[in-house]
PDB file of C-alpha atoms in Angstrom:
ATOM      1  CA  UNK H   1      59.960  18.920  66.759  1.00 89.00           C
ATOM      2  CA  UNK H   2      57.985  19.810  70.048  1.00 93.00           C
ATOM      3  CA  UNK H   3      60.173  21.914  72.264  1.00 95.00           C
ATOM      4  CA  UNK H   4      59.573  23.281  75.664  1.00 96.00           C
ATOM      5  CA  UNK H   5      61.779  26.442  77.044  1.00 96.00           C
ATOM      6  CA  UNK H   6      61.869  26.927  80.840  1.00 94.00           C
ATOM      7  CA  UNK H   7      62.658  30.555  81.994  1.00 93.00           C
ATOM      8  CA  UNK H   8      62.218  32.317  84.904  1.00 89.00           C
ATOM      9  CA  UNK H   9      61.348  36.491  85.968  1.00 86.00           C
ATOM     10  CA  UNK H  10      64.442  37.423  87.732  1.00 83.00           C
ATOM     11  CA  UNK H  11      65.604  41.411  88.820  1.00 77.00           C
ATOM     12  CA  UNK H  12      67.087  43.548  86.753  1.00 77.00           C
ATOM     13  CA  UNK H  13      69.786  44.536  88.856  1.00 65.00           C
ATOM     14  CA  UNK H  14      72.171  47.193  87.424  1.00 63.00           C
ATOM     15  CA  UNK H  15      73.681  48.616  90.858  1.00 61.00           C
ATOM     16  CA  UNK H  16      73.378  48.478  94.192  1.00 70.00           C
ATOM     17  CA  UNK H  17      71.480  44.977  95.696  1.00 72.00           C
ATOM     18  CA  UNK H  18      69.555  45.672  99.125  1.00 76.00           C
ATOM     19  CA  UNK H  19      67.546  43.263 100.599  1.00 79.00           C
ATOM     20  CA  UNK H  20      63.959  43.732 102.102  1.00 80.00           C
ATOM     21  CA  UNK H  21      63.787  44.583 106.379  1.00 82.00           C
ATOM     22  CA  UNK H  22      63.289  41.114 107.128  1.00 83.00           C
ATOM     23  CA  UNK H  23      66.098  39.892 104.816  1.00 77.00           C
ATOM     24  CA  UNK H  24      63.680  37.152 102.916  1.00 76.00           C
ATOM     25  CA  UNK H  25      63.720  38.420 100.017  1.00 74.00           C
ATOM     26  CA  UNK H  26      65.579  40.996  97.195  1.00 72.00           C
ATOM     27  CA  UNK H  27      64.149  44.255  97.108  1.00 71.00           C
ATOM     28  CA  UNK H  28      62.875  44.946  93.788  1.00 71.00           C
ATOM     29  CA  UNK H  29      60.488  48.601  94.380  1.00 70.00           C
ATOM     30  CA  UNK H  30      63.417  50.222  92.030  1.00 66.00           C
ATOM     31  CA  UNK H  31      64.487  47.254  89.351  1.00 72.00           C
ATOM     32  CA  UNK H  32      62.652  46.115  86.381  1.00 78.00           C
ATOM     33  CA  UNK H  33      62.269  42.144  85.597  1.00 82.00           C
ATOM     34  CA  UNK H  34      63.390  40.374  82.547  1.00 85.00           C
ATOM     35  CA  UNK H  35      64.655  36.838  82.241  1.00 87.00           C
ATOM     36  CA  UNK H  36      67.980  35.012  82.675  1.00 85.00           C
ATOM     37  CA  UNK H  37      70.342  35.533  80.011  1.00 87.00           C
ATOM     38  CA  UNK H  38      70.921  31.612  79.767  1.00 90.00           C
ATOM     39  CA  UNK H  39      67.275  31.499  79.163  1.00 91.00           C
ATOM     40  CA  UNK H  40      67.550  33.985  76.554  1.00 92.00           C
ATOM     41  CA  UNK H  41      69.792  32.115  75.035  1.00 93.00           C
ATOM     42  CA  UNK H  42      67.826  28.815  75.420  1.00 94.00           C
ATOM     43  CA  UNK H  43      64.944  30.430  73.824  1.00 95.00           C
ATOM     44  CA  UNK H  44      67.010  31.534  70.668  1.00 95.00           C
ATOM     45  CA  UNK H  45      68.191  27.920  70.359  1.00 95.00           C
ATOM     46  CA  UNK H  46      64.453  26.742  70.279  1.00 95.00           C
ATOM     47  CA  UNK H  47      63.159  29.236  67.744  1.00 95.00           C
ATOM     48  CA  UNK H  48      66.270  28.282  65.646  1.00 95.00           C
ATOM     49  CA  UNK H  49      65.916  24.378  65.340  1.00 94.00           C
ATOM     50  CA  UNK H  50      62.287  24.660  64.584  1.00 94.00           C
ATOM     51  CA  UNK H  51      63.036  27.274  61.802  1.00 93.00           C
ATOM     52  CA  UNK H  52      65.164  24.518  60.520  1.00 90.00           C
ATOM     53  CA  UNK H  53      63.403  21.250  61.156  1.00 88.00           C
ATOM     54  CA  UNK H  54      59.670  22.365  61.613  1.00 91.00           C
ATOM     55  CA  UNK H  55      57.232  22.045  64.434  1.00 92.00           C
ATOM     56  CA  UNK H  56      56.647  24.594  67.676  1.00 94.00           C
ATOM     57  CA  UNK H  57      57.963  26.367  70.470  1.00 96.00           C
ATOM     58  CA  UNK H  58      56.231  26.424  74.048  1.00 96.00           C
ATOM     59  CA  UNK H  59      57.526  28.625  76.964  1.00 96.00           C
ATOM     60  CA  UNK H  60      56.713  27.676  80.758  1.00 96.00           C
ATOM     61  CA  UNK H  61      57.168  29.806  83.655  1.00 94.00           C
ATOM     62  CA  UNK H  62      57.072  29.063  87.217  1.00 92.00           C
ATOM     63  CA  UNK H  63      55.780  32.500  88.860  1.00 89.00           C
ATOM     64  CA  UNK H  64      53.465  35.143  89.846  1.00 90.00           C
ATOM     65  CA  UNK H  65      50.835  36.847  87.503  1.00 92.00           C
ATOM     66  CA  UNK H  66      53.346  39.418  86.416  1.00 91.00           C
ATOM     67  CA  UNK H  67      55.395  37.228  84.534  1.00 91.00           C
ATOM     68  CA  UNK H  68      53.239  37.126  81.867  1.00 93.00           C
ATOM     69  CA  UNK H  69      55.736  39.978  81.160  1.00 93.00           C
ATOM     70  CA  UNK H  70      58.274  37.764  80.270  1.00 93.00           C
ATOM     71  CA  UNK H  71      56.206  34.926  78.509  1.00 95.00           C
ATOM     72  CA  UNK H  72      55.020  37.612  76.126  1.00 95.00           C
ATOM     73  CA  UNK H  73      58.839  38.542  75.742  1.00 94.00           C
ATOM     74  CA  UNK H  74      60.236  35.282  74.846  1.00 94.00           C
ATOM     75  CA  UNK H  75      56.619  35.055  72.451  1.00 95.00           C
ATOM     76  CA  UNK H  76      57.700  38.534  70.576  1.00 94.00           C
ATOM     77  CA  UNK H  77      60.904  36.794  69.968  1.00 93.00           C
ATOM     78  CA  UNK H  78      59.084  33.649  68.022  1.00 93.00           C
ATOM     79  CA  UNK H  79      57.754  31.287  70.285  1.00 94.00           C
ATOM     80  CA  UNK H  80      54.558  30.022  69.630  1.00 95.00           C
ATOM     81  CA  UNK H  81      52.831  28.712  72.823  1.00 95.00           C
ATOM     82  CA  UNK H  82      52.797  30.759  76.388  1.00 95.00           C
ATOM     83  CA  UNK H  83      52.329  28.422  79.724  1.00 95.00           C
ATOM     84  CA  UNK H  84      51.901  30.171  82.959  1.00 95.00           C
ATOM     85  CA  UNK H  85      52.056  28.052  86.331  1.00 94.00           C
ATOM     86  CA  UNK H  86      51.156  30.319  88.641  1.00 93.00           C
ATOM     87  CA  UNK H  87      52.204  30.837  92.375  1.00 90.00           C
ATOM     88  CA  UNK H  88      50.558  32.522  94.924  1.00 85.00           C
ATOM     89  CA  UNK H  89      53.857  34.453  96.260  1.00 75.00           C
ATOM     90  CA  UNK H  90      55.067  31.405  98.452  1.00 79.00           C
ATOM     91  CA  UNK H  91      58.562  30.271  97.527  1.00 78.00           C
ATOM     92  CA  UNK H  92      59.228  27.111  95.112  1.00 83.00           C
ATOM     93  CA  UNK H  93      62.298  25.078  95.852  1.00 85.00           C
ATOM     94  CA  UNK H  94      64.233  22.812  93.291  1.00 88.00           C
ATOM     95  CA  UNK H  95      62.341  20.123  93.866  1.00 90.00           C
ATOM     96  CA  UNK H  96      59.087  21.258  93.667  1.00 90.00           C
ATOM     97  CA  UNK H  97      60.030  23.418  90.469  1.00 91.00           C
ATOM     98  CA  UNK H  98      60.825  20.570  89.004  1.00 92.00           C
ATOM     99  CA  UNK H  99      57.806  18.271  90.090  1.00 93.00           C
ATOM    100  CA  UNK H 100      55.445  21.175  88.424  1.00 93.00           C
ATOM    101  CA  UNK H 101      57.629  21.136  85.268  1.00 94.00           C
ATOM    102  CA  UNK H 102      57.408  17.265  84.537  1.00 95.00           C
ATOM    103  CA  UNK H 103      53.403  17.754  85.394  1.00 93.00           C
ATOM    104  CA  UNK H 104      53.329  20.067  82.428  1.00 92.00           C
ATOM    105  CA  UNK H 105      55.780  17.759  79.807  1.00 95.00           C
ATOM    106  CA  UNK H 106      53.638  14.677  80.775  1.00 94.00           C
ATOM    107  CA  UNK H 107      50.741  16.471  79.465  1.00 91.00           C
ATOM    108  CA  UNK H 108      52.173  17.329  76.110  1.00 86.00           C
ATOM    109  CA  UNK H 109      54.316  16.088  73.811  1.00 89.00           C
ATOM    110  CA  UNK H 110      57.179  17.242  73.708  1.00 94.00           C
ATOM    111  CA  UNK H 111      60.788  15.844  72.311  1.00 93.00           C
ATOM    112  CA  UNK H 112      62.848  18.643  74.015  1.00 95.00           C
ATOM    113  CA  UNK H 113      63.339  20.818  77.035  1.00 96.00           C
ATOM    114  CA  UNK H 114      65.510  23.287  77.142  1.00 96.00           C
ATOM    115  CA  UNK H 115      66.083  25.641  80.349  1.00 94.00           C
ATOM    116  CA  UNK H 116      68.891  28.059  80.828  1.00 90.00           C
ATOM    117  CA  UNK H 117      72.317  26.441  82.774  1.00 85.00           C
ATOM    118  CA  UNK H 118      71.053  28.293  85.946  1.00 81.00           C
ATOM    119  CA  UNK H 119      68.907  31.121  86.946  1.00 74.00           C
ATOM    120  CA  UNK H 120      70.305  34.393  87.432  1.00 70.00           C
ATOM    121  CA  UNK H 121      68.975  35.177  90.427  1.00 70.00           C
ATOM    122  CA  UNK H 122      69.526  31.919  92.555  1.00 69.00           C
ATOM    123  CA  UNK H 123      72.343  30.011  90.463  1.00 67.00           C
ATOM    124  CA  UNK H 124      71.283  26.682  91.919  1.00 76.00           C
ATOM    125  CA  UNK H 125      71.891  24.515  88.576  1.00 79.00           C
ATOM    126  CA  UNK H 126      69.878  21.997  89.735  1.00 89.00           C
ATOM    127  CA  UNK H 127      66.007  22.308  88.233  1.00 91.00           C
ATOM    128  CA  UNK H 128      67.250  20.764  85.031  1.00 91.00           C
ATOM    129  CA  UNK H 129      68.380  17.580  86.308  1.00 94.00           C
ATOM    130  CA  UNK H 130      65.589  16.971  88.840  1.00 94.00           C
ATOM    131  CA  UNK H 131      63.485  17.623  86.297  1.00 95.00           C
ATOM    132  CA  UNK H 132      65.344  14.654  83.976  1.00 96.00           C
ATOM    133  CA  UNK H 133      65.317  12.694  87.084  1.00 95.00           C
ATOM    134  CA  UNK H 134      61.270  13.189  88.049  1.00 95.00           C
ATOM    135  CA  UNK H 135      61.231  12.002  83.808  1.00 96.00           C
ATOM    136  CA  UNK H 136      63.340   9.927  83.480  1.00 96.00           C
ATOM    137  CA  UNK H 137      65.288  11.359  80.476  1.00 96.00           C
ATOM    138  CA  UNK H 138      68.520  11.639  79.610  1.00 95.00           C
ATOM    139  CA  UNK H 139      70.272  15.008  80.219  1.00 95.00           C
ATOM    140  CA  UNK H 140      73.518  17.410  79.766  1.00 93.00           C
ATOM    141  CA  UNK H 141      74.260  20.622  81.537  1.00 93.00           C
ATOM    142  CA  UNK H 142      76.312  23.393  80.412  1.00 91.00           C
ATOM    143  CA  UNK H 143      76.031  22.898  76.592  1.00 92.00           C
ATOM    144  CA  UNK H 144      77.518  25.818  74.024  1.00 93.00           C
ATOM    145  CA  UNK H 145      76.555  24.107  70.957  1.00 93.00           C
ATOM    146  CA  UNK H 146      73.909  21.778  69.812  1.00 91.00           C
ATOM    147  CA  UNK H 147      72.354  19.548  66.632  1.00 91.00           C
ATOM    148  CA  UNK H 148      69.376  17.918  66.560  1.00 88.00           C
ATOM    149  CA  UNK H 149      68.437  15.463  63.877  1.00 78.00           C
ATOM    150  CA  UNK H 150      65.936  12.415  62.933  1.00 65.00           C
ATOM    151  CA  UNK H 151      68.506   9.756  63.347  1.00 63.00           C
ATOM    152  CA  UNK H 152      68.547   7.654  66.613  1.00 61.00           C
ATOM    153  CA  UNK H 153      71.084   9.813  68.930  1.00 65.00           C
ATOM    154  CA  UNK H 154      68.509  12.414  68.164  1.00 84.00           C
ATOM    155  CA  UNK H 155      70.794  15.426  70.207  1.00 90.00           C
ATOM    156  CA  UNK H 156      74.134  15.932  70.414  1.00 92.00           C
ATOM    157  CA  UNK H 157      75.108  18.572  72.533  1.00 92.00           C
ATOM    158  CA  UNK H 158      78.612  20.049  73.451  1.00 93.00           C
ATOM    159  CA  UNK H 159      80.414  21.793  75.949  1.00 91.00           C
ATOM    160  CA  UNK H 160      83.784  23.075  76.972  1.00 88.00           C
ATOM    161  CA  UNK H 161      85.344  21.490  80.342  1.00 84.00           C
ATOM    162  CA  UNK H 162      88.892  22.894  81.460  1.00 85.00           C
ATOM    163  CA  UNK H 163      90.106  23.312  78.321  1.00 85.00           C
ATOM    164  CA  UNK H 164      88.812  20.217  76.460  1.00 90.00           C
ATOM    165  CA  UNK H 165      85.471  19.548  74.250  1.00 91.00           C
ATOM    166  CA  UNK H 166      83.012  16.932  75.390  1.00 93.00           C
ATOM    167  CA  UNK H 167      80.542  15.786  73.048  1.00 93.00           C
ATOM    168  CA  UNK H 168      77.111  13.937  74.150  1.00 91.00           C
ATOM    169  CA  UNK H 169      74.763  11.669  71.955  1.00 92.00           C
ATOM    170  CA  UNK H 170      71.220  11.580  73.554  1.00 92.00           C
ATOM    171  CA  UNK H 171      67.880  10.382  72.053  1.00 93.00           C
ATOM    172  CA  UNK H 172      65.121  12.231  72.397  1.00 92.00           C
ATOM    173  CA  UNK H 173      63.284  13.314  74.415  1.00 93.00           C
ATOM    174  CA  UNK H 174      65.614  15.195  76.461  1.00 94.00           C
ATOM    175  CA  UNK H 175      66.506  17.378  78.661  1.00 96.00           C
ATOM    176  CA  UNK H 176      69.015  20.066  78.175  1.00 95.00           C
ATOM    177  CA  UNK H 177      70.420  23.151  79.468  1.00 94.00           C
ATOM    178  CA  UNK H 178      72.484  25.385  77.577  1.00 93.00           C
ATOM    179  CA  UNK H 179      74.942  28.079  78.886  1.00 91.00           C
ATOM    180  CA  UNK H 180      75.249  31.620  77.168  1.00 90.00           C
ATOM    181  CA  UNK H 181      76.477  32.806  74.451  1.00 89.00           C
ATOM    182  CA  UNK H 182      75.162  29.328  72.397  1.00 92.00           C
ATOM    183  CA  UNK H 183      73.847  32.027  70.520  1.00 93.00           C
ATOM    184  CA  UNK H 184      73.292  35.532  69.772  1.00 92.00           C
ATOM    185  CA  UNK H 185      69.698  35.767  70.801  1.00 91.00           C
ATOM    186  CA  UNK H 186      67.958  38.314  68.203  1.00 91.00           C
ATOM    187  CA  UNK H 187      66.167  41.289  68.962  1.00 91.00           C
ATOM    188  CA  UNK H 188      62.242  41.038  69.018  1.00 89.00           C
ATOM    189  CA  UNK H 189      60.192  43.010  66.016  1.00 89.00           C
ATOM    190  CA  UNK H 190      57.483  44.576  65.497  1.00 90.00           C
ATOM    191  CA  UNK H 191      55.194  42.419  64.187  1.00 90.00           C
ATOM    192  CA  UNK H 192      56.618  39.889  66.945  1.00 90.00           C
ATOM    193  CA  UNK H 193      55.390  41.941  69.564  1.00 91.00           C
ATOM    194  CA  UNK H 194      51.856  42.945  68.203  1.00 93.00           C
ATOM    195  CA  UNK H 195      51.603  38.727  67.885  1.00 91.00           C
ATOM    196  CA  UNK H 196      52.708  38.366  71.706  1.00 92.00           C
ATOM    197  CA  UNK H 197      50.725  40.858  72.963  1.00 91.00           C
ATOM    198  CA  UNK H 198      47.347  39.407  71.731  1.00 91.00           C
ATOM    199  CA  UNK H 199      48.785  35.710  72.381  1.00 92.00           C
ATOM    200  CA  UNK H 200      47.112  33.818  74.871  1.00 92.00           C
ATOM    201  CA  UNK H 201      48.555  32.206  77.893  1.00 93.00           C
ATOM    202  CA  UNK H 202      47.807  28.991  79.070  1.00 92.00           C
ATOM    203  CA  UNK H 203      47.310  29.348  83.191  1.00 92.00           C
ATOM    204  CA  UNK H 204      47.096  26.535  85.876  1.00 91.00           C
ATOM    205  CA  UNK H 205      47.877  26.741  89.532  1.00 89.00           C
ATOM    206  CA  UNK H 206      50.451  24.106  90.401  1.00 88.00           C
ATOM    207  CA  UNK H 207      49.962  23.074  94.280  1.00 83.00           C
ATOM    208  CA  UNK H 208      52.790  24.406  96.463  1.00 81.00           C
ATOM    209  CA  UNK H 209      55.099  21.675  97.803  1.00 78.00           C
ATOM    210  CA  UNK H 210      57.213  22.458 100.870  1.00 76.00           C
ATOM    211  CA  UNK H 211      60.181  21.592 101.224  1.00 76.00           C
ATOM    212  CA  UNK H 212      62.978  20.292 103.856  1.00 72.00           C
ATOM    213  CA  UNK H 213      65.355  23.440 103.436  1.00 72.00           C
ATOM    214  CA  UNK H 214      64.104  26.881 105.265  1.00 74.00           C
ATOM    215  CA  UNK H 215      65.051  30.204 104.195  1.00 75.00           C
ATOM    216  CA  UNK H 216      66.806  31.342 107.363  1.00 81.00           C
ATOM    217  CA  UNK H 217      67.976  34.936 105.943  1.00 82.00           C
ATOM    218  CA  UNK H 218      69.644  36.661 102.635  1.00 79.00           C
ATOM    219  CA  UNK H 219      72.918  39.430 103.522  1.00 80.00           C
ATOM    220  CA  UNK H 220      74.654  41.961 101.092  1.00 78.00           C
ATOM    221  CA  UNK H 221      78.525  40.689 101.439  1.00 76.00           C
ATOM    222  CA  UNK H 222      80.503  43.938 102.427  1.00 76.00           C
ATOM    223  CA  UNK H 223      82.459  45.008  99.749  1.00 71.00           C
ATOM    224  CA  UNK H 224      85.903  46.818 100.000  1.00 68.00           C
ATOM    225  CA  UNK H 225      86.162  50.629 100.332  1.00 68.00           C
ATOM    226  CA  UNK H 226      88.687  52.326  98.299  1.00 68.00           C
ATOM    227  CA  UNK H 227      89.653  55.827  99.250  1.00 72.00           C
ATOM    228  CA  UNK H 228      91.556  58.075  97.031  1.00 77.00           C
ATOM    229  CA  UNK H 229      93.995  60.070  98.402  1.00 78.00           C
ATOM    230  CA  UNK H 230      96.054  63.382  97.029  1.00 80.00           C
ATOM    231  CA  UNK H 231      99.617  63.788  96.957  1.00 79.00           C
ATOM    232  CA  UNK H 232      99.550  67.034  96.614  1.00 80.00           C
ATOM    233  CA  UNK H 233      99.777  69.441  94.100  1.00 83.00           C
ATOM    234  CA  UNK H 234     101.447  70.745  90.718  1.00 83.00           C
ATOM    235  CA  UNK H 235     105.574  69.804  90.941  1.00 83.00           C
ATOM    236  CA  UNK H 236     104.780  69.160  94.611  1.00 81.00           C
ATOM    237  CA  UNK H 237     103.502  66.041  93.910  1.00 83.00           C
ATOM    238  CA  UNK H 238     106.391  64.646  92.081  1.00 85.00           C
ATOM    239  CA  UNK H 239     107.983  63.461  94.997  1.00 85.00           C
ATOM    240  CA  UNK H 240     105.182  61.677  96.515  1.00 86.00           C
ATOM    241  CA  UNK H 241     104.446  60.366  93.154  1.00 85.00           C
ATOM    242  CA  UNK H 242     107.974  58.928  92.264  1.00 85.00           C
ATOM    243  CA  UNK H 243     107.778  56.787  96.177  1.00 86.00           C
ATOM    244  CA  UNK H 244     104.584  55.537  94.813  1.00 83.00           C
ATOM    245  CA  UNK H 245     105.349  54.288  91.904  1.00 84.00           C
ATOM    246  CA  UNK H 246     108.904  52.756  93.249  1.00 85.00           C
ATOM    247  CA  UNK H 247     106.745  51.291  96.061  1.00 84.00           C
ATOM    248  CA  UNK H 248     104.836  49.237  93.139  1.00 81.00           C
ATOM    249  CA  UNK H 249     107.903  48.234  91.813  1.00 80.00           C
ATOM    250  CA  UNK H 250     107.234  50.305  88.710  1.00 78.00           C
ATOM    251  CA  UNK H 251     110.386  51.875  88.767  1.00 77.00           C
ATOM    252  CA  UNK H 252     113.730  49.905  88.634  1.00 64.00           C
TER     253      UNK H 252
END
């Protein structure tokens, strides 16, 4: 079994998000990077059915030099191949993602793609099915648990939807992309990281694609202020306190 893993080199955003003074772009100068946790999750799921059914593990990324970082992350964690297309800074939309993708699987072999549901950082859920479409493959989205065997449906993946389990039989090859918490994705070793750190990576230079949507400008929503306020103090307060609390209907 051949599998691919798509991730992606997203921020590490723990607090506060600002945006750069021409609003393009997230400001990073104080996060780290690390990948989605979908993708996490997707790369788990690889390592796992090739620990049970044999063959290899190959992890792409669409992105600048730097996130070799991340490739030699999801290596430490037991892939066995690194693939870096590399941009030159200019944005990649959908469509092009997914064009550089399929030029990649058409020059392998691979019987199954996995990406993460959607990428932390843009949520636009839709690289995994262009890239079905630009193949030709079948595909399912949002998938929490998946088997993968010889016989002719080859995957069957399922999901939950409102409440009810949906079960898909595909053959392979495939496309799929799996949602969090498929898995419990394990923590890298060691040894896993000496391995990754020596790996080599696989570089080519996609050609950027423009395409018909234009950036126009990214905005922090305004979040609500909450104020405190004192109601005084010691048994003063008691009064204030008891109109509060009968004001929330706390009291009957």
């Amino acid at each position: 079994m051949e599998i691919l893993v798509c991730i992606k080199r997203v921020p590490t955003v723990g607090g506060k998000i600002a945006v750069t003074a021409d609003g393009q772009e997230v400001d990073t100068r104080a996060s780290g990077f690390s990948i989605s946790p979908h993708e996490e999750c997707a790369v788990e799921e690889a390592v796992q059915i090739t620990e049970r059914a044999g063959g290899s593990v190959s992890v792409l990324t669409l992105g600048p030099p730097e996130a070799v970082e991340q490739l030699r992350g999801a290596l430490a964690l037991g892939a066995h191949r690194a693939v870096l297309l590399e941009t030159d800074g200019r944005e990649f939309g959908p469509i092009a993602t997914a064009a550089a993708i399929a030029a990649e699987v058409r020059s392998g072999s691979y019987d199954l793609v996995l990406l993460g549901n959607e990428a932390a950082d843009t949520g636009d859920y839709q690289v995994g099915v262009r890239l079905a479409h630009e193949l030709g493959w079948p595909v399912a989205t949002g998938i929490k648990h998946l088997s993968v065997s010889s016989s002719p449906d080859g995957v069957v993946a399922r999901r939950e939807y409102r409440g009810v389990e949906e079960a898909y039989s595909l053959p392979l090859p495939a496309v799929i992309t799996v949602k969090e918490g498929i898995n419990l994705p394990r923590y890298p070793s060691l040894p896993g990281r000496l391995r990754a750190k020596r790996a080599a990576v696989d570089t080519s230079a996609p050609a950027h694609v423009a395409e018909g949507l234009r950036k126009e400008t990214l905005r922090v929503p305004e979040s609500s202020k909450h104020q405190a306020s004192v109601l005084g103090e010691g048994v003063d307060a008691v009064p204030a306190l008891v109109r509060v609390l009968e004001e929330w209907g706390v009291l009957s």
